[in-house]
CSV table of C-alpha atoms in Angstrom, one decimal:
chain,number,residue,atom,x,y,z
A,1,UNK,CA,43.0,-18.4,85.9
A,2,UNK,CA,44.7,-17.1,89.2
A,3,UNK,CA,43.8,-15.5,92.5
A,4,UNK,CA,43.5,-12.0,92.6
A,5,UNK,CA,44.6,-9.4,95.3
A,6,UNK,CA,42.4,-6.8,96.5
A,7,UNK,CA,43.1,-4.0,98.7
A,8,UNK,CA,42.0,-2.8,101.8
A,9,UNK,CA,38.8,-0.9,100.8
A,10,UNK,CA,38.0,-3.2,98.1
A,11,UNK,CA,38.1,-6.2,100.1
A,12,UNK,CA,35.8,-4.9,102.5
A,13,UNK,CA,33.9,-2.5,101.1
A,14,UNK,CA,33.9,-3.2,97.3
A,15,UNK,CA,33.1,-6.8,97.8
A,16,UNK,CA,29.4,-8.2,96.7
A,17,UNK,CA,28.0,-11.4,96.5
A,18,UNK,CA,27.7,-11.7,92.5
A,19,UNK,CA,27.3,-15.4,92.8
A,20,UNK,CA,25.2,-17.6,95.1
A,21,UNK,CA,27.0,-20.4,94.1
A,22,UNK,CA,30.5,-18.6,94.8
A,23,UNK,CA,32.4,-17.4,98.2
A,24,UNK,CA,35.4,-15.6,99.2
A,25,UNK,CA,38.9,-17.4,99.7
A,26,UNK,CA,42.3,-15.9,101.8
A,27,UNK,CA,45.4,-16.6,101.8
A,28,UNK,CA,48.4,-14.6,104.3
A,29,UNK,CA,51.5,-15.4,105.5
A,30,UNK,CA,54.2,-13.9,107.8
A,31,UNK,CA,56.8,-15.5,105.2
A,32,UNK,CA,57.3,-14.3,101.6
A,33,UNK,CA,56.0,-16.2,99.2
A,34,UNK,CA,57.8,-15.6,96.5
A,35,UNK,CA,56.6,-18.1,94.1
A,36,UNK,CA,53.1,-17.4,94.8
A,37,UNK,CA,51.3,-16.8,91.2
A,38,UNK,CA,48.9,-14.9,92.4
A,39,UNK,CA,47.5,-11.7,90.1
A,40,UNK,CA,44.8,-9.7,89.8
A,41,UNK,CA,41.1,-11.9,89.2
A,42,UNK,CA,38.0,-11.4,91.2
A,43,UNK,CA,36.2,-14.9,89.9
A,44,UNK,CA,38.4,-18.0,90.1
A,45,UNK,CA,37.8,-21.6,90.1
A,46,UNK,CA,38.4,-23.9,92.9
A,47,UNK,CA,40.5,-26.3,91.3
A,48,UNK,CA,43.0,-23.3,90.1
A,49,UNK,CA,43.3,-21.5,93.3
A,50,UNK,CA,44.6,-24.6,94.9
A,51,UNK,CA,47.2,-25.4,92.1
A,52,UNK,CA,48.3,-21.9,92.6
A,53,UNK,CA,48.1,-22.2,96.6
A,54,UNK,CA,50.5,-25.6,96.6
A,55,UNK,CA,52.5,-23.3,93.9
A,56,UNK,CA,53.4,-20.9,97.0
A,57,UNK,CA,53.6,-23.6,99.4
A,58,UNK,CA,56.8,-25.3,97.3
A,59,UNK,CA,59.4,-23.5,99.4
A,60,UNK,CA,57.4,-24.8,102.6
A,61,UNK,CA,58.1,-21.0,103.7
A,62,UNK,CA,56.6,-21.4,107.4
A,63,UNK,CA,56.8,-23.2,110.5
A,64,UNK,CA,53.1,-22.9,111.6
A,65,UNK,CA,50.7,-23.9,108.3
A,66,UNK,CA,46.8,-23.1,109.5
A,67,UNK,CA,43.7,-24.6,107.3
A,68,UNK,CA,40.8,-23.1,108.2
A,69,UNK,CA,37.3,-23.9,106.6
A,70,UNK,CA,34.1,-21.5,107.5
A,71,UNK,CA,31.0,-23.2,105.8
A,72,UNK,CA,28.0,-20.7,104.8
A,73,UNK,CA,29.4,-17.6,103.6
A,74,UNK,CA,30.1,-15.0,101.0
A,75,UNK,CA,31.6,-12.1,100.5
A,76,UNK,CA,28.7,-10.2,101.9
A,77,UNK,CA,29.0,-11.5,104.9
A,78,UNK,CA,33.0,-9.9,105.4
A,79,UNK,CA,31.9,-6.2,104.1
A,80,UNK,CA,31.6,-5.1,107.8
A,81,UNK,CA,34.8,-4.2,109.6
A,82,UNK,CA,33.2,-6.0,112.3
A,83,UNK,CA,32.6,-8.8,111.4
A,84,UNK,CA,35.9,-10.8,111.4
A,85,UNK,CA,38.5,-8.0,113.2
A,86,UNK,CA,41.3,-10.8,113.3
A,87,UNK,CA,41.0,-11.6,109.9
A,88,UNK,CA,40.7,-8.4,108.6
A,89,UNK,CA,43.5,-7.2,110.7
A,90,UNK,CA,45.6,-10.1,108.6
A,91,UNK,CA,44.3,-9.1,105.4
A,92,UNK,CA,45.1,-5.6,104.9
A,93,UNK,CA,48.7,-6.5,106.3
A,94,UNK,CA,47.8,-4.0,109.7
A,95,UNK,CA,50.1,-6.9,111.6
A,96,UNK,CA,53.8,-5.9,110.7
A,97,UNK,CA,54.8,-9.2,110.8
A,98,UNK,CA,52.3,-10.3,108.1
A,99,UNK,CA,54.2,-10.3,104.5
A,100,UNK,CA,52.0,-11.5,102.0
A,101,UNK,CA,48.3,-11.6,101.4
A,102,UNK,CA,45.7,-12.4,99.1
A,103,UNK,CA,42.7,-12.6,98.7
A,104,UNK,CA,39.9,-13.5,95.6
A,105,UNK,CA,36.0,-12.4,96.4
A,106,UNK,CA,34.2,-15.2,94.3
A,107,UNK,CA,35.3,-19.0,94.3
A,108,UNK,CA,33.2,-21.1,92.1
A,109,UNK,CA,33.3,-24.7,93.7
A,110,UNK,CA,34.6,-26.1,97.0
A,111,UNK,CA,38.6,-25.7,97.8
A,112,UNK,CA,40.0,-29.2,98.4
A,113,UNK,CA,42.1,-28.5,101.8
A,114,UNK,CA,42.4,-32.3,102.2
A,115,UNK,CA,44.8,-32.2,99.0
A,116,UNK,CA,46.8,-29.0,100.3
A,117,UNK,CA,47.3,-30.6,104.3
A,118,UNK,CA,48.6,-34.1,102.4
A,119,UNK,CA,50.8,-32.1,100.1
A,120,UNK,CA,52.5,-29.9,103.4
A,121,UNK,CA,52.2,-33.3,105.4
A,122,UNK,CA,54.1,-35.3,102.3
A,123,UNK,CA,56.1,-32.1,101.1
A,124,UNK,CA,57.0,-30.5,103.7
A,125,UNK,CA,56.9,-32.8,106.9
A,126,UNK,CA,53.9,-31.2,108.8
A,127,UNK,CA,53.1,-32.7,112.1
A,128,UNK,CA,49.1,-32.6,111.5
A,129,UNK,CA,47.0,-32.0,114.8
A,130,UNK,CA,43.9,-30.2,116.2
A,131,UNK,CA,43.6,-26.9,118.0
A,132,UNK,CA,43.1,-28.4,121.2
A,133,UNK,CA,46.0,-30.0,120.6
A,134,UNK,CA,48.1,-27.3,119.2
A,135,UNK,CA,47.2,-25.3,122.3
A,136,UNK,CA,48.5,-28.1,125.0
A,137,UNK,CA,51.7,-28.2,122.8
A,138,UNK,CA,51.9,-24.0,122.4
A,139,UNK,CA,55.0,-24.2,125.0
A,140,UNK,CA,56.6,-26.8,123.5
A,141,UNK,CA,58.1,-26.0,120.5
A,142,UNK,CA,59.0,-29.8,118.0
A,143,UNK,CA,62.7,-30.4,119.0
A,144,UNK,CA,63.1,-31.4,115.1
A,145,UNK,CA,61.7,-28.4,113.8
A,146,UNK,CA,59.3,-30.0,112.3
A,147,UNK,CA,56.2,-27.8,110.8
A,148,UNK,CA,52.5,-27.8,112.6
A,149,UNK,CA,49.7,-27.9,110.5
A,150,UNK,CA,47.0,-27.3,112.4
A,151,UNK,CA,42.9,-27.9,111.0
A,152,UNK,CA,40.3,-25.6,112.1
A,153,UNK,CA,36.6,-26.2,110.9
A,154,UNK,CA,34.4,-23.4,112.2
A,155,UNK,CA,31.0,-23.3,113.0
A,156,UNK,CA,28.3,-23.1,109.7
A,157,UNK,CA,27.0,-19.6,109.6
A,158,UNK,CA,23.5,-19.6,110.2
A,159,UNK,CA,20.7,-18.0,108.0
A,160,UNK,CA,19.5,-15.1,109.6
A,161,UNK,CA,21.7,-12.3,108.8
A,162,UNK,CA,22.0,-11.5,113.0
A,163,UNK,CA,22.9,-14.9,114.0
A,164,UNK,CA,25.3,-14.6,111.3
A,165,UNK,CA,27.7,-12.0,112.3
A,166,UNK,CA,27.3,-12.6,116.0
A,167,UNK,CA,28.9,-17.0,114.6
A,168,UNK,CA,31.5,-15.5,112.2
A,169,UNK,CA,32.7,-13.0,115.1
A,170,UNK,CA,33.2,-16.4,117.7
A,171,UNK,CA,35.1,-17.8,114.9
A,172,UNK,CA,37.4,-15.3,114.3
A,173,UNK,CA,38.0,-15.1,117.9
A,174,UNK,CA,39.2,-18.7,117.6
A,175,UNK,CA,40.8,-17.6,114.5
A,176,UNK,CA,42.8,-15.0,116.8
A,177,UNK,CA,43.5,-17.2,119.6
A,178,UNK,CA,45.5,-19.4,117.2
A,179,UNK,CA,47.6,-16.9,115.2
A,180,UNK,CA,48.7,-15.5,119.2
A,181,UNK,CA,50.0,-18.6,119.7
A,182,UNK,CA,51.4,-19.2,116.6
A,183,UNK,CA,53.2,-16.0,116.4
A,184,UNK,CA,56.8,-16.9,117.7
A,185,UNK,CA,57.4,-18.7,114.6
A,186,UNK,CA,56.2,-17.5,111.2
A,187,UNK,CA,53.0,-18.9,110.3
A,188,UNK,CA,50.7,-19.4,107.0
A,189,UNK,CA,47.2,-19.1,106.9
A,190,UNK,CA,45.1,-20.8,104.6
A,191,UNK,CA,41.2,-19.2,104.8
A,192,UNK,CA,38.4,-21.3,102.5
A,193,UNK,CA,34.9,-20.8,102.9
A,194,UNK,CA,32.1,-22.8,100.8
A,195,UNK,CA,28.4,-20.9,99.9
A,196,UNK,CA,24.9,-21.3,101.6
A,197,UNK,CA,22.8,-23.9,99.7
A,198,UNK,CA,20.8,-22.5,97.1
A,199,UNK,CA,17.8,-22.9,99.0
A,200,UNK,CA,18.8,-21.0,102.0
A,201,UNK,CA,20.7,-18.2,100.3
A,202,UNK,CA,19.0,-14.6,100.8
A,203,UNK,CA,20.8,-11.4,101.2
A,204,UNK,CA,20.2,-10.4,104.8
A,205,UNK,CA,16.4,-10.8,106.5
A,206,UNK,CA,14.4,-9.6,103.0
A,207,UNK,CA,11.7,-11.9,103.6
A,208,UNK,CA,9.2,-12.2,100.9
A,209,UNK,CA,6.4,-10.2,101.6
A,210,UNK,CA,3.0,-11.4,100.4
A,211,UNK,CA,0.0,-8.9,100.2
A,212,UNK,CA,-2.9,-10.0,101.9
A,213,UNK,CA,-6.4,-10.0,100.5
A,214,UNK,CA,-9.4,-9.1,102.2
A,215,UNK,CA,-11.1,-12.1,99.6
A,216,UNK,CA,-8.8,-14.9,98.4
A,217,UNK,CA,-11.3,-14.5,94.9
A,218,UNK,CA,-12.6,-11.0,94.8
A,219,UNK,CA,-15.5,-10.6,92.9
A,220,UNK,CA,-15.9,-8.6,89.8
A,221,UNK,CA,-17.2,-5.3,90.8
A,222,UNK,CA,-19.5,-3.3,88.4
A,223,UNK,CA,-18.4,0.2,88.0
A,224,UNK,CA,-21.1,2.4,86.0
A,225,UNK,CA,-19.6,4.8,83.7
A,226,UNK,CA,-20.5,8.2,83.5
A,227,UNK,CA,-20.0,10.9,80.9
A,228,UNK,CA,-18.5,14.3,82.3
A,229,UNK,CA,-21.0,17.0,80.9
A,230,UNK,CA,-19.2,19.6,83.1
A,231,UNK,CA,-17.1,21.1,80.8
A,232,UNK,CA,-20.6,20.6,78.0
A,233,UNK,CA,-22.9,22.8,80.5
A,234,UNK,CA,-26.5,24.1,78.1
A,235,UNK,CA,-26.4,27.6,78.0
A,236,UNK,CA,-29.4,29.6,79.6
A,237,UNK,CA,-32.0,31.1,77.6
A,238,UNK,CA,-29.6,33.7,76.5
A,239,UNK,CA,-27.5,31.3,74.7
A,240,UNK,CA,-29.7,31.6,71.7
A,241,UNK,CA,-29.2,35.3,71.1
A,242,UNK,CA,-26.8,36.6,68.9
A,243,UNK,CA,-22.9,35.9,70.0
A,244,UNK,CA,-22.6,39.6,70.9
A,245,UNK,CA,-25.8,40.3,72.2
A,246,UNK,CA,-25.3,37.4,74.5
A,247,UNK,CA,-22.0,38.7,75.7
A,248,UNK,CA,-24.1,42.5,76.2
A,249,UNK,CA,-26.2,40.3,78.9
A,250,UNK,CA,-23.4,38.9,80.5
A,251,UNK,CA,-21.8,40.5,83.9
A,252,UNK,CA,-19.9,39.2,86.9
A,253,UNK,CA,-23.0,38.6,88.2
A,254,UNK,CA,-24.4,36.1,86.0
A,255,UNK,CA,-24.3,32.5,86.2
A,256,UNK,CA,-21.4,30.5,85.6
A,257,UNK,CA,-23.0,28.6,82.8
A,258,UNK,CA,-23.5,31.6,80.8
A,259,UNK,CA,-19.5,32.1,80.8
A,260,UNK,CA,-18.6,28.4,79.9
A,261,UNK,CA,-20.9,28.5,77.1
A,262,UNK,CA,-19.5,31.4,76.0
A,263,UNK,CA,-15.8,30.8,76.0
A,264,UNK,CA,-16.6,27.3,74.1
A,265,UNK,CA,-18.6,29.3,71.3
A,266,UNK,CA,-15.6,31.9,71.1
A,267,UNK,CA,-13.1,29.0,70.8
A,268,UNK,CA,-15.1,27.1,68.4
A,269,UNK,CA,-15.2,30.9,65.8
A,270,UNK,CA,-11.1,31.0,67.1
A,271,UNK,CA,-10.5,28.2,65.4
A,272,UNK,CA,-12.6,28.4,62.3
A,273,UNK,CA,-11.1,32.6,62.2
A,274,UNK,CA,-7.6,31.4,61.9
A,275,UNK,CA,-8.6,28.9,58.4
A,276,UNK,CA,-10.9,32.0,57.6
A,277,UNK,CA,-8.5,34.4,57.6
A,278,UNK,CA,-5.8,32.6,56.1
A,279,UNK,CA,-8.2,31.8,52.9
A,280,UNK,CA,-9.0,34.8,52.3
A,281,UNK,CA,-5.5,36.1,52.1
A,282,UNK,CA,-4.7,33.4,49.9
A,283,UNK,CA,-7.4,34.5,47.6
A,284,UNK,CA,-6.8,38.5,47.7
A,285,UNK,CA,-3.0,37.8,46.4
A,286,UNK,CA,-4.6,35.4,43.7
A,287,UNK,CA,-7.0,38.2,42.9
A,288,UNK,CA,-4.5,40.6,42.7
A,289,UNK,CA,-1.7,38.5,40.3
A,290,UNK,CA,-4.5,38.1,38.0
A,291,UNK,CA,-5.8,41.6,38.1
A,292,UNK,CA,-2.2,42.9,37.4
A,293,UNK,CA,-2.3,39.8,34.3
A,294,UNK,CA,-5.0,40.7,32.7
A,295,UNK,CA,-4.6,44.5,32.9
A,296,UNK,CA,-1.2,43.7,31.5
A,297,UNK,CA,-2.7,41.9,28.3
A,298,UNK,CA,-5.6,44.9,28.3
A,299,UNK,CA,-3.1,47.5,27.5
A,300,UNK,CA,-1.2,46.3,24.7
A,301,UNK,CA,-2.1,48.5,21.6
A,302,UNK,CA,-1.5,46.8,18.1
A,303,UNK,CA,-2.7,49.3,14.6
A,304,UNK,CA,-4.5,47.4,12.3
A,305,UNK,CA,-2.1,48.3,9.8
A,306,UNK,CA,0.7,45.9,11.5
A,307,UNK,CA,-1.6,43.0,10.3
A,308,UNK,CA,-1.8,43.8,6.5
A,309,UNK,CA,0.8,43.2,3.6
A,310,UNK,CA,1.5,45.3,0.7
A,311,UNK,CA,1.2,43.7,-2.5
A,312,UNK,CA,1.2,46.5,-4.9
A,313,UNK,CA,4.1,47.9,-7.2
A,314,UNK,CA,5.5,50.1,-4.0
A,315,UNK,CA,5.9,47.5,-2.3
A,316,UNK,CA,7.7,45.2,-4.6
A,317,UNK,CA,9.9,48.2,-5.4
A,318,UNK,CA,10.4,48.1,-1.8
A,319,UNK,CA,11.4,44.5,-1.7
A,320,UNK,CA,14.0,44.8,-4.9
């Protein structure tokens, strides 16, 4: 598995958290690194992005090698372009100087930096020290050439989502402070970050809301149910005439009941008209196949003659 490379837009603004167990890694360098295997992945695991990273490191390509490790973030917490200018400015290569960059979005596990600083310090010949120390020593420049690596653990991000951008943006200030001083010689920057604990991960302030309850134990109500007779209103006294003589004593006038009953009694003969009327079609076409049948069979005329055989001597004259 190997470290992927995102660009621009997708490193800021593609990025999600897809993982609480998983955060972002970067790696940049103002040297080219040639023998970096680094492809296209956006999940990797720890212990393979840091045999790829000492992969790129074999040419010791830079004279300035910075480790930095931010605890408590994800990749949600680098979507703004806010949040961490200097990095970002890195990243996407805006710094001319800046030749190579990578980046993967989701690290499963914790990057062992202490295996890739005794591997530069072994390897290569870094002079380890701390920023304070790199600082005091900015001006003067190693007479043997040897490399600096300097180790920079920032603050852990804190939970609320506020408090989280305001601690990132102090760190990448430090972040920036570094890379100005490092920038006379070429430089490589090695950018882990490790995830919130389980129990303190939540995306942004979404605090789980609980509904309050007049009554902690409500009790039962009782609901009486009540048939709708709105739509079943009696009919006045008229409703016992005759359908149409009880539609001769309706007008605009009369009471609404009157008209409800009404239409109810006309759909009820609706519906029985339509089976009504389709029977009785049915049975005229029936009526009239076996009229036409019968007055078929009624018209045949057979003599009587047609039924008898002659027997006498014409008829056997007939026959020879």
């Amino acid at each position: 598995m190997r470290i992927s490379r995102l660009s621009a837009p997708a490193l800021y603004f593609g990025i999600s958290s897809a993982f609480q167990d998983a955060s972002p890694f970067f790696l940049f360098s103002t040297s080219q690194l040639s023998n970096a295997p680094l492809d296209s992945l956006n999940i990797a695991y720890s212990a393979q992005i840091a045999q790829d990273t000492l992969r790129s490191l074999e040419d010791c390509p830079s004279k300035t090698y910075l480790i930095v490790e931010q605890p408590n973030a994800r990749s949600a917490d680098f979507a703004s372009s806010k949040a961490a200018p200097n990095l970002r400015r890195q990243v996407q290569k805006e710094d001319e100087k800046v030749l190579a960059s990578y980046t993967i979005p989701e690290v499963a596990g914790y990057v062992n930096t202490d295996g890739v600083k005794d591997y530069l310090i072994k390897h290569c010949g870094a002079q380890a020290m701390t920023p304070e120390s790199f600082n005091s020593k900015f001006a003067k420049r190693n007479e043997k050439g040897e490399p600096w690596l300097i180790s920079f653990m920032a603050s852990p991000l804190p939970s609320s989502t506020k408090d989280r951008a305001l601690q990132l943006q102090r760190n990448d200030e430090m972040l920036g402070d570094l890379l100005s001083k490092a920038a006379d010689q070429s430089y490589t920057v090695i950018y882990t970050t490790t995830p919130p604990p389980l129990d303190a991960y939540s995306l942004g302030d979404h605090s789980q809301q609980v509904y309050e309850m007049d009554q902690e134990f409500p009790e039962a109500e009782h609901i009486e149910l009540k048939r709708d007779f709105a739509s079943h209103i009696r009919a006045t006294d008229n409703s016992s005439l005759p359908l149409f003589e009880t539609y001769q004593y309706l007008s605009p006038g009369e009471p609404t009941s009157d008209i409800i009953s009404l239409s109810l009694l006309l759909e009820t003969y609706l519906i029985h008209l339509t089976g009504l009327f389709m029977t009785g079609t049915v049975t005229i076409v029936l009526i009239l196949i076996l009229y036409v049948g019968v007055s078929a069979i009624a018209s045949l005329e057979v003599s009587y003659a047609a039924f008898s055989k002659e027997m006498g001597p014409a008829a056997q004259k007939k026959q020879q």
